[in-house]
């Protein structure tokens, strides 16, 4: 009798416990040793510490669960609870976030930070509401660099070369502006595409390039800092609003801590990755002279006008003004 009573108590407890635990699937496409990879793990650690027995966070890196093509759909359907796509990937849903893709818009990540923290920058996160999403935070990765199987010093060096781009029309226009042939492609496919020659080059941050081993299939990197890879941490609004106040508050704190860590380590991870790429066999990293850089700026500048109507001249102006601190 006593055994049965104990069993019944255990079963009741585990049933109750199972109901109470909120499982949060956080899916992303990059490696753990990147700013986003580290921040997602920090979020897990802090959320589970702040809400013991109440939440369990499962982090799925490297497109393991969902890749670029599917992660937003999965969030809309409730198959995952959190994602952090690069801002370029919202192109299909809102034109305004395309501002972040304009070439040579931001001088550095500090300018990006100032813009994102401003009222206008924070307001952009609400653009995602029409999709049934809530944008909870921006996370930095950093500035993009160009790479190929040959030196890219002047814009004409890119002519006729095929470049992988994220799913963004601004990025397509950016490469067309220098006579290159852009090709939209999911992140998980890029290494192989570079290896077999489906594309000749790509653009990404040092940490993304190094963690994907692009240095094995690209001989030349150019320090161009011509664009940005940053993220919006996004949740499904219905799911988020359905959480208890206590759980939502705990997750908000965990996210603030993960955001702080992300933004603290992003630059260092990128510089470490740059150093490792520089040490790789057969790889050259090119620095541009101010004149060479100015030629890239000039060649890509028409893209701003091309997208001014979609994005809004005021928004472009607000973002550009973040360069003057
Ligand atoms: C890419 O597709 O190049 C990046 O957006 C990947 C990422 O999430 O950093």
CSV table of C-alpha atoms and ligand atoms in Angstrom, one decimal:
chain,number,residue,atom,x,y,z
A,1,UNK,CA,0.0,0.0,0.0
A,2,UNK,CA,2.7,2.4,1.0
A,3,UNK,CA,4.6,1.5,-2.2
A,4,UNK,CA,1.5,2.3,-4.3
A,5,UNK,CA,0.9,5.6,-2.5
A,6,UNK,CA,4.5,6.6,-3.0
A,7,UNK,CA,4.3,5.7,-6.7
A,8,UNK,CA,1.1,7.7,-7.1
A,9,UNK,CA,2.8,10.7,-5.5
A,10,UNK,CA,5.8,10.4,-7.7
A,11,UNK,CA,3.6,10.1,-10.8
A,12,UNK,CA,1.5,13.1,-9.8
A,13,UNK,CA,4.6,15.1,-9.1
A,14,UNK,CA,6.2,14.3,-12.4
A,15,UNK,CA,3.0,14.9,-14.3
A,16,UNK,CA,2.6,18.3,-12.5
A,17,UNK,CA,6.3,19.0,-13.0
A,18,UNK,CA,6.1,18.2,-16.7
A,19,UNK,CA,3.3,20.6,-17.2
A,20,UNK,CA,5.0,23.4,-15.4
A,21,UNK,CA,8.3,23.3,-17.4
A,22,UNK,CA,8.2,25.7,-20.4
A,23,UNK,CA,10.4,24.3,-23.1
A,24,UNK,CA,12.0,27.1,-25.2
A,25,UNK,CA,13.6,26.0,-28.5
A,26,UNK,CA,16.1,28.6,-29.7
A,27,UNK,CA,17.2,27.9,-33.2
A,28,UNK,CA,20.0,29.6,-35.1
A,29,UNK,CA,22.3,29.0,-38.1
A,30,UNK,CA,25.8,29.8,-36.8
A,31,UNK,CA,28.4,28.0,-34.8
A,32,UNK,CA,28.7,28.1,-31.0
A,33,UNK,CA,32.0,30.0,-31.2
A,34,UNK,CA,30.4,33.1,-32.6
A,35,UNK,CA,28.8,36.1,-30.9
A,36,UNK,CA,25.3,34.8,-31.5
A,37,UNK,CA,26.3,31.2,-30.6
A,38,UNK,CA,27.7,32.4,-27.2
A,39,UNK,CA,24.8,34.7,-26.5
A,40,UNK,CA,22.3,32.0,-27.1
A,41,UNK,CA,24.1,29.7,-24.6
A,42,UNK,CA,24.3,32.5,-22.1
A,43,UNK,CA,20.6,33.1,-22.4
A,44,UNK,CA,20.0,29.4,-21.7
A,45,UNK,CA,22.2,29.4,-18.7
A,46,UNK,CA,20.7,32.6,-17.2
A,47,UNK,CA,17.1,31.7,-18.0
A,48,UNK,CA,17.4,28.3,-16.4
A,49,UNK,CA,19.2,29.7,-13.3
A,50,UNK,CA,16.6,32.5,-12.9
A,51,UNK,CA,13.6,30.2,-13.4
A,52,UNK,CA,14.7,26.9,-12.0
A,53,UNK,CA,12.3,24.1,-12.8
A,54,UNK,CA,10.1,26.5,-14.8
A,55,UNK,CA,11.9,26.8,-18.1
A,56,UNK,CA,14.2,24.7,-20.1
A,57,UNK,CA,16.0,26.2,-23.0
A,58,UNK,CA,17.2,24.0,-25.9
A,59,UNK,CA,19.7,25.8,-28.2
A,60,UNK,CA,20.0,24.4,-31.7
A,61,UNK,CA,23.0,25.9,-33.5
A,62,UNK,CA,24.3,25.4,-37.1
A,63,UNK,CA,20.9,25.2,-38.8
A,64,UNK,CA,20.5,21.8,-37.0
A,65,UNK,CA,16.8,22.3,-36.5
A,66,UNK,CA,15.9,24.9,-39.0
A,67,UNK,CA,18.0,26.7,-41.6
A,68,UNK,CA,17.5,30.2,-43.1
A,69,UNK,CA,14.6,29.1,-45.3
A,70,UNK,CA,12.5,27.7,-42.6
A,71,UNK,CA,13.2,29.4,-39.3
A,72,UNK,CA,10.8,32.3,-39.6
A,73,UNK,CA,8.0,30.0,-40.7
A,74,UNK,CA,8.8,27.7,-37.8
A,75,UNK,CA,8.5,30.6,-35.4
A,76,UNK,CA,5.2,31.7,-36.9
A,77,UNK,CA,3.9,28.1,-36.5
A,78,UNK,CA,5.2,27.8,-32.9
A,79,UNK,CA,7.7,25.0,-33.8
A,80,UNK,CA,10.4,27.1,-32.2
A,81,UNK,CA,10.0,29.9,-29.6
A,82,UNK,CA,13.1,32.1,-30.3
A,83,UNK,CA,15.2,32.9,-33.3
A,84,UNK,CA,17.8,35.6,-34.0
A,85,UNK,CA,18.1,36.0,-37.7
A,86,UNK,CA,20.4,38.5,-39.3
A,87,UNK,CA,18.6,41.8,-40.0
A,88,UNK,CA,19.1,41.2,-43.8
A,89,UNK,CA,16.7,38.2,-43.6
A,90,UNK,CA,13.6,40.2,-42.8
A,91,UNK,CA,13.7,41.7,-46.2
A,92,UNK,CA,10.7,39.7,-47.3
A,93,UNK,CA,8.5,41.1,-44.5
A,94,UNK,CA,9.5,44.7,-44.0
A,95,UNK,CA,11.3,47.1,-46.2
A,96,UNK,CA,12.4,49.4,-43.4
A,97,UNK,CA,14.9,47.0,-41.9
A,98,UNK,CA,16.7,47.0,-45.2
A,99,UNK,CA,18.3,50.2,-44.0
A,100,UNK,CA,20.8,48.0,-42.1
A,101,UNK,CA,22.0,46.5,-45.5
A,102,UNK,CA,22.9,49.8,-47.2
A,103,UNK,CA,26.6,49.6,-48.1
A,104,UNK,CA,29.0,51.8,-46.2
A,105,UNK,CA,26.2,53.3,-44.2
A,106,UNK,CA,27.8,52.9,-40.7
A,107,UNK,CA,31.4,53.9,-40.0
A,108,UNK,CA,31.7,51.3,-37.3
A,109,UNK,CA,29.8,49.1,-34.8
A,110,UNK,CA,29.6,52.0,-32.3
A,111,UNK,CA,27.6,54.0,-34.8
A,112,UNK,CA,25.3,50.9,-35.3
A,113,UNK,CA,24.9,50.7,-31.6
A,114,UNK,CA,23.9,54.4,-31.3
A,115,UNK,CA,21.3,54.0,-34.1
A,116,UNK,CA,19.8,50.8,-32.7
A,117,UNK,CA,19.5,52.4,-29.2
A,118,UNK,CA,17.8,55.5,-30.5
A,119,UNK,CA,14.1,55.9,-30.5
A,120,UNK,CA,14.0,55.4,-34.3
A,121,UNK,CA,16.2,52.3,-34.1
A,122,UNK,CA,14.1,50.7,-31.3
A,123,UNK,CA,10.9,51.6,-33.2
A,124,UNK,CA,12.1,49.5,-36.1
A,125,UNK,CA,11.8,46.4,-33.9
A,126,UNK,CA,8.1,46.9,-33.8
A,127,UNK,CA,8.0,46.5,-37.6
A,128,UNK,CA,7.9,42.8,-36.9
A,129,UNK,CA,4.5,42.9,-35.2
A,130,UNK,CA,2.7,42.5,-38.5
A,131,UNK,CA,4.3,39.1,-38.8
A,132,UNK,CA,3.0,38.1,-35.4
A,133,UNK,CA,6.5,38.5,-34.0
A,134,UNK,CA,8.0,40.6,-31.2
A,135,UNK,CA,11.6,41.9,-31.6
A,136,UNK,CA,13.0,41.8,-28.1
A,137,UNK,CA,16.6,43.0,-28.8
A,138,UNK,CA,19.3,43.7,-31.3
A,139,UNK,CA,22.5,41.6,-31.1
A,140,UNK,CA,25.7,42.6,-32.7
A,141,UNK,CA,28.0,40.5,-34.8
A,142,UNK,CA,30.0,43.0,-36.7
A,143,UNK,CA,31.1,44.5,-40.0
A,144,UNK,CA,31.4,42.4,-43.1
A,145,UNK,CA,34.5,41.8,-45.1
A,146,UNK,CA,34.8,40.6,-48.7
A,147,UNK,CA,36.5,37.4,-49.8
A,148,UNK,CA,37.2,35.6,-53.0
A,149,UNK,CA,39.7,33.3,-54.7
A,150,UNK,CA,41.6,36.3,-56.0
A,151,UNK,CA,42.4,39.7,-54.5
A,152,UNK,CA,39.6,42.3,-54.4
A,153,UNK,CA,41.3,45.6,-54.3
A,154,UNK,CA,39.4,47.8,-56.7
A,155,UNK,CA,35.7,47.5,-57.5
A,156,UNK,CA,36.5,46.2,-61.0
A,157,UNK,CA,38.2,43.2,-59.4
A,158,UNK,CA,34.7,41.9,-58.5
A,159,UNK,CA,33.3,42.3,-62.1
A,160,UNK,CA,31.8,39.0,-63.3
A,161,UNK,CA,32.5,37.1,-60.1
A,162,UNK,CA,29.6,35.3,-58.4
A,163,UNK,CA,29.0,36.3,-54.8
A,164,UNK,CA,26.8,34.6,-52.2
A,165,UNK,CA,24.4,37.0,-50.5
A,166,UNK,CA,21.8,36.6,-47.8
A,167,UNK,CA,18.2,36.8,-48.8
A,168,UNK,CA,18.2,40.6,-49.3
A,169,UNK,CA,17.5,42.7,-52.4
A,170,UNK,CA,19.8,45.4,-51.1
A,171,UNK,CA,22.7,43.0,-51.0
A,172,UNK,CA,21.8,41.8,-54.5
A,173,UNK,CA,21.9,45.5,-55.7
A,174,UNK,CA,25.2,46.1,-53.9
A,175,UNK,CA,27.0,43.4,-55.9
A,176,UNK,CA,25.3,44.4,-59.1
A,177,UNK,CA,26.6,47.9,-58.6
A,178,UNK,CA,30.2,46.6,-59.0
A,179,UNK,CA,29.3,44.4,-62.0
A,180,UNK,CA,29.4,41.2,-59.9
A,181,UNK,CA,26.7,38.4,-60.0
A,182,UNK,CA,25.0,38.0,-56.6
A,183,UNK,CA,23.4,34.7,-55.7
A,184,UNK,CA,21.0,34.4,-52.7
A,185,UNK,CA,21.9,31.3,-50.7
A,186,UNK,CA,21.2,29.9,-47.2
A,187,UNK,CA,24.1,30.2,-44.8
A,188,UNK,CA,24.5,26.4,-44.4
A,189,UNK,CA,25.2,26.0,-48.1
A,190,UNK,CA,27.9,28.6,-48.5
A,191,UNK,CA,31.1,26.5,-47.7
A,192,UNK,CA,30.2,23.9,-50.3
A,193,UNK,CA,29.2,26.4,-52.9
A,194,UNK,CA,32.6,28.1,-52.5
A,195,UNK,CA,34.4,24.8,-52.6
A,196,UNK,CA,32.8,23.5,-55.8
A,197,UNK,CA,32.7,27.0,-57.4
A,198,UNK,CA,29.0,27.6,-57.5
A,199,UNK,CA,30.1,31.0,-56.2
A,200,UNK,CA,33.5,32.6,-56.3
A,201,UNK,CA,33.2,34.9,-53.3
A,202,UNK,CA,31.2,36.0,-50.3
A,203,UNK,CA,30.8,38.7,-47.6
A,204,UNK,CA,30.6,38.1,-43.9
A,205,UNK,CA,32.1,38.9,-40.5
A,206,UNK,CA,35.4,37.4,-39.5
A,207,UNK,CA,33.8,35.2,-36.9
A,208,UNK,CA,31.3,33.8,-39.3
A,209,UNK,CA,33.9,33.2,-42.0
A,210,UNK,CA,36.4,31.6,-39.6
A,211,UNK,CA,33.8,29.3,-37.9
A,212,UNK,CA,32.6,28.2,-41.3
A,213,UNK,CA,36.2,27.6,-42.5
A,214,UNK,CA,35.9,29.8,-45.5
A,215,UNK,CA,39.7,30.3,-45.2
A,216,UNK,CA,40.0,26.8,-46.6
A,217,UNK,CA,38.2,27.7,-49.8
A,218,UNK,CA,38.9,31.5,-50.2
A,219,UNK,CA,42.5,32.7,-50.7
A,220,UNK,CA,41.9,36.5,-50.4
A,221,UNK,CA,40.1,38.5,-47.8
A,222,UNK,CA,39.7,42.3,-48.0
A,223,UNK,CA,39.2,44.5,-44.9
A,224,UNK,CA,36.3,46.3,-46.4
A,225,UNK,CA,34.0,46.9,-43.4
A,226,UNK,CA,31.4,47.7,-46.1
A,227,UNK,CA,28.3,46.4,-44.4
A,228,UNK,CA,26.8,44.9,-41.3
A,229,UNK,CA,25.7,41.5,-39.8
A,230,UNK,CA,23.6,42.1,-36.8
A,231,UNK,CA,20.5,40.3,-35.5
A,232,UNK,CA,17.1,40.8,-34.1
A,233,UNK,CA,16.1,38.4,-31.3
A,234,UNK,CA,12.6,37.5,-32.1
A,235,UNK,CA,9.7,35.6,-30.4
A,236,UNK,CA,6.3,34.5,-31.5
A,237,UNK,CA,4.0,37.2,-30.0
A,238,UNK,CA,1.2,34.9,-29.0
A,239,UNK,CA,3.5,32.6,-27.2
A,240,UNK,CA,5.3,35.4,-25.4
A,241,UNK,CA,2.1,37.2,-24.3
A,242,UNK,CA,0.8,33.9,-23.1
A,243,UNK,CA,3.6,33.4,-20.6
A,244,UNK,CA,3.1,34.2,-16.9
A,245,UNK,CA,4.3,37.7,-15.8
A,246,UNK,CA,7.0,36.0,-13.7
A,247,UNK,CA,8.4,33.8,-16.5
A,248,UNK,CA,8.3,36.7,-18.9
A,249,UNK,CA,10.2,38.9,-16.4
A,250,UNK,CA,12.8,36.2,-15.8
A,251,UNK,CA,13.3,35.7,-19.5
A,252,UNK,CA,13.6,39.4,-20.1
A,253,UNK,CA,16.4,39.6,-17.5
A,254,UNK,CA,18.2,36.6,-19.0
A,255,UNK,CA,18.0,38.2,-22.4
A,256,UNK,CA,19.4,41.5,-21.1
A,257,UNK,CA,22.3,39.6,-19.7
A,258,UNK,CA,22.8,37.6,-22.9
A,259,UNK,CA,22.6,40.9,-24.9
A,260,UNK,CA,25.2,42.5,-22.7
A,261,UNK,CA,27.6,39.5,-23.1
A,262,UNK,CA,27.0,39.4,-26.9
A,263,UNK,CA,27.9,43.0,-27.4
A,264,UNK,CA,30.9,42.8,-25.1
A,265,UNK,CA,32.5,39.8,-26.9
A,266,UNK,CA,31.4,40.3,-30.5
A,267,UNK,CA,34.3,42.6,-31.5
A,268,UNK,CA,36.9,40.4,-29.7
A,269,UNK,CA,35.6,37.2,-31.3
A,270,UNK,CA,35.8,38.9,-34.7
A,271,UNK,CA,39.4,40.1,-34.2
A,272,UNK,CA,40.5,36.7,-32.9
A,273,UNK,CA,38.9,35.1,-35.9
A,274,UNK,CA,40.6,37.6,-38.2
A,275,UNK,CA,44.0,36.7,-36.6
A,276,UNK,CA,43.3,33.0,-37.1
A,277,UNK,CA,42.4,33.6,-40.8
A,278,UNK,CA,45.5,35.6,-41.2
A,279,UNK,CA,47.6,32.6,-39.9
A,280,UNK,CA,45.9,30.2,-42.3
A,281,UNK,CA,47.9,28.6,-45.1
A,282,UNK,CA,47.6,30.3,-48.5
A,283,UNK,CA,45.4,33.2,-47.2
A,284,UNK,CA,46.2,36.9,-47.8
A,285,UNK,CA,44.3,39.7,-46.0
A,286,UNK,CA,44.3,42.9,-48.0
A,287,UNK,CA,44.1,46.3,-46.4
A,288,UNK,CA,42.7,49.1,-48.7
A,289,UNK,CA,44.3,52.5,-49.0
A,290,UNK,CA,41.8,55.4,-48.4
A,291,UNK,CA,41.7,55.9,-52.2
A,292,UNK,CA,40.9,52.3,-52.9
A,293,UNK,CA,38.2,52.2,-50.2
A,294,UNK,CA,36.7,55.4,-51.6
A,295,UNK,CA,36.3,53.8,-55.0
A,296,UNK,CA,34.2,51.0,-53.4
A,297,UNK,CA,32.1,53.5,-51.6
A,298,UNK,CA,31.5,55.5,-54.8
A,299,UNK,CA,30.7,52.4,-56.8
A,300,UNK,CA,28.1,51.1,-54.3
A,301,UNK,CA,26.6,54.5,-53.3
A,302,UNK,CA,23.8,54.4,-56.0
A,303,UNK,CA,22.2,51.6,-54.0
A,304,UNK,CA,21.1,54.1,-51.4
A,305,UNK,CA,19.0,56.0,-54.0
A,306,UNK,CA,17.7,52.8,-55.5
A,307,UNK,CA,16.1,51.8,-52.1
A,308,UNK,CA,15.3,55.3,-50.8
A,309,UNK,CA,11.7,55.0,-51.6
A,310,UNK,CA,11.3,51.6,-50.0
A,311,UNK,CA,13.2,52.4,-46.8
A,312,UNK,CA,12.4,56.1,-46.4
A,313,UNK,CA,14.8,59.0,-46.8
A,314,UNK,CA,14.2,60.0,-43.2
A,315,UNK,CA,15.2,56.6,-41.9
A,316,UNK,CA,18.4,56.6,-44.0
A,317,UNK,CA,19.2,60.1,-42.7
A,318,UNK,CA,18.6,59.0,-39.1
A,319,UNK,CA,20.8,56.0,-39.5
A,320,UNK,CA,23.6,57.9,-41.2
A,321,UNK,CA,23.5,60.6,-38.6
A,322,UNK,CA,24.5,58.0,-36.0
A,323,UNK,CA,28.0,58.2,-37.4
A,324,UNK,CA,28.6,61.6,-35.7
A,325,UNK,CA,28.7,60.8,-32.0
B,1,LIG,C1,24.5,34.8,-43.0
B,1,LIG,O1,23.6,34.1,-43.5
B,1,LIG,O2,25.6,35.0,-43.6
B,1,LIG,C2,24.4,35.3,-41.6
B,1,LIG,O3,23.2,35.9,-41.5
B,1,LIG,C3,24.5,34.1,-40.7
B,1,LIG,C4,24.3,34.6,-39.3
B,1,LIG,O4,23.2,34.3,-38.7
B,1,LIG,O5,25.2,35.3,-38.8
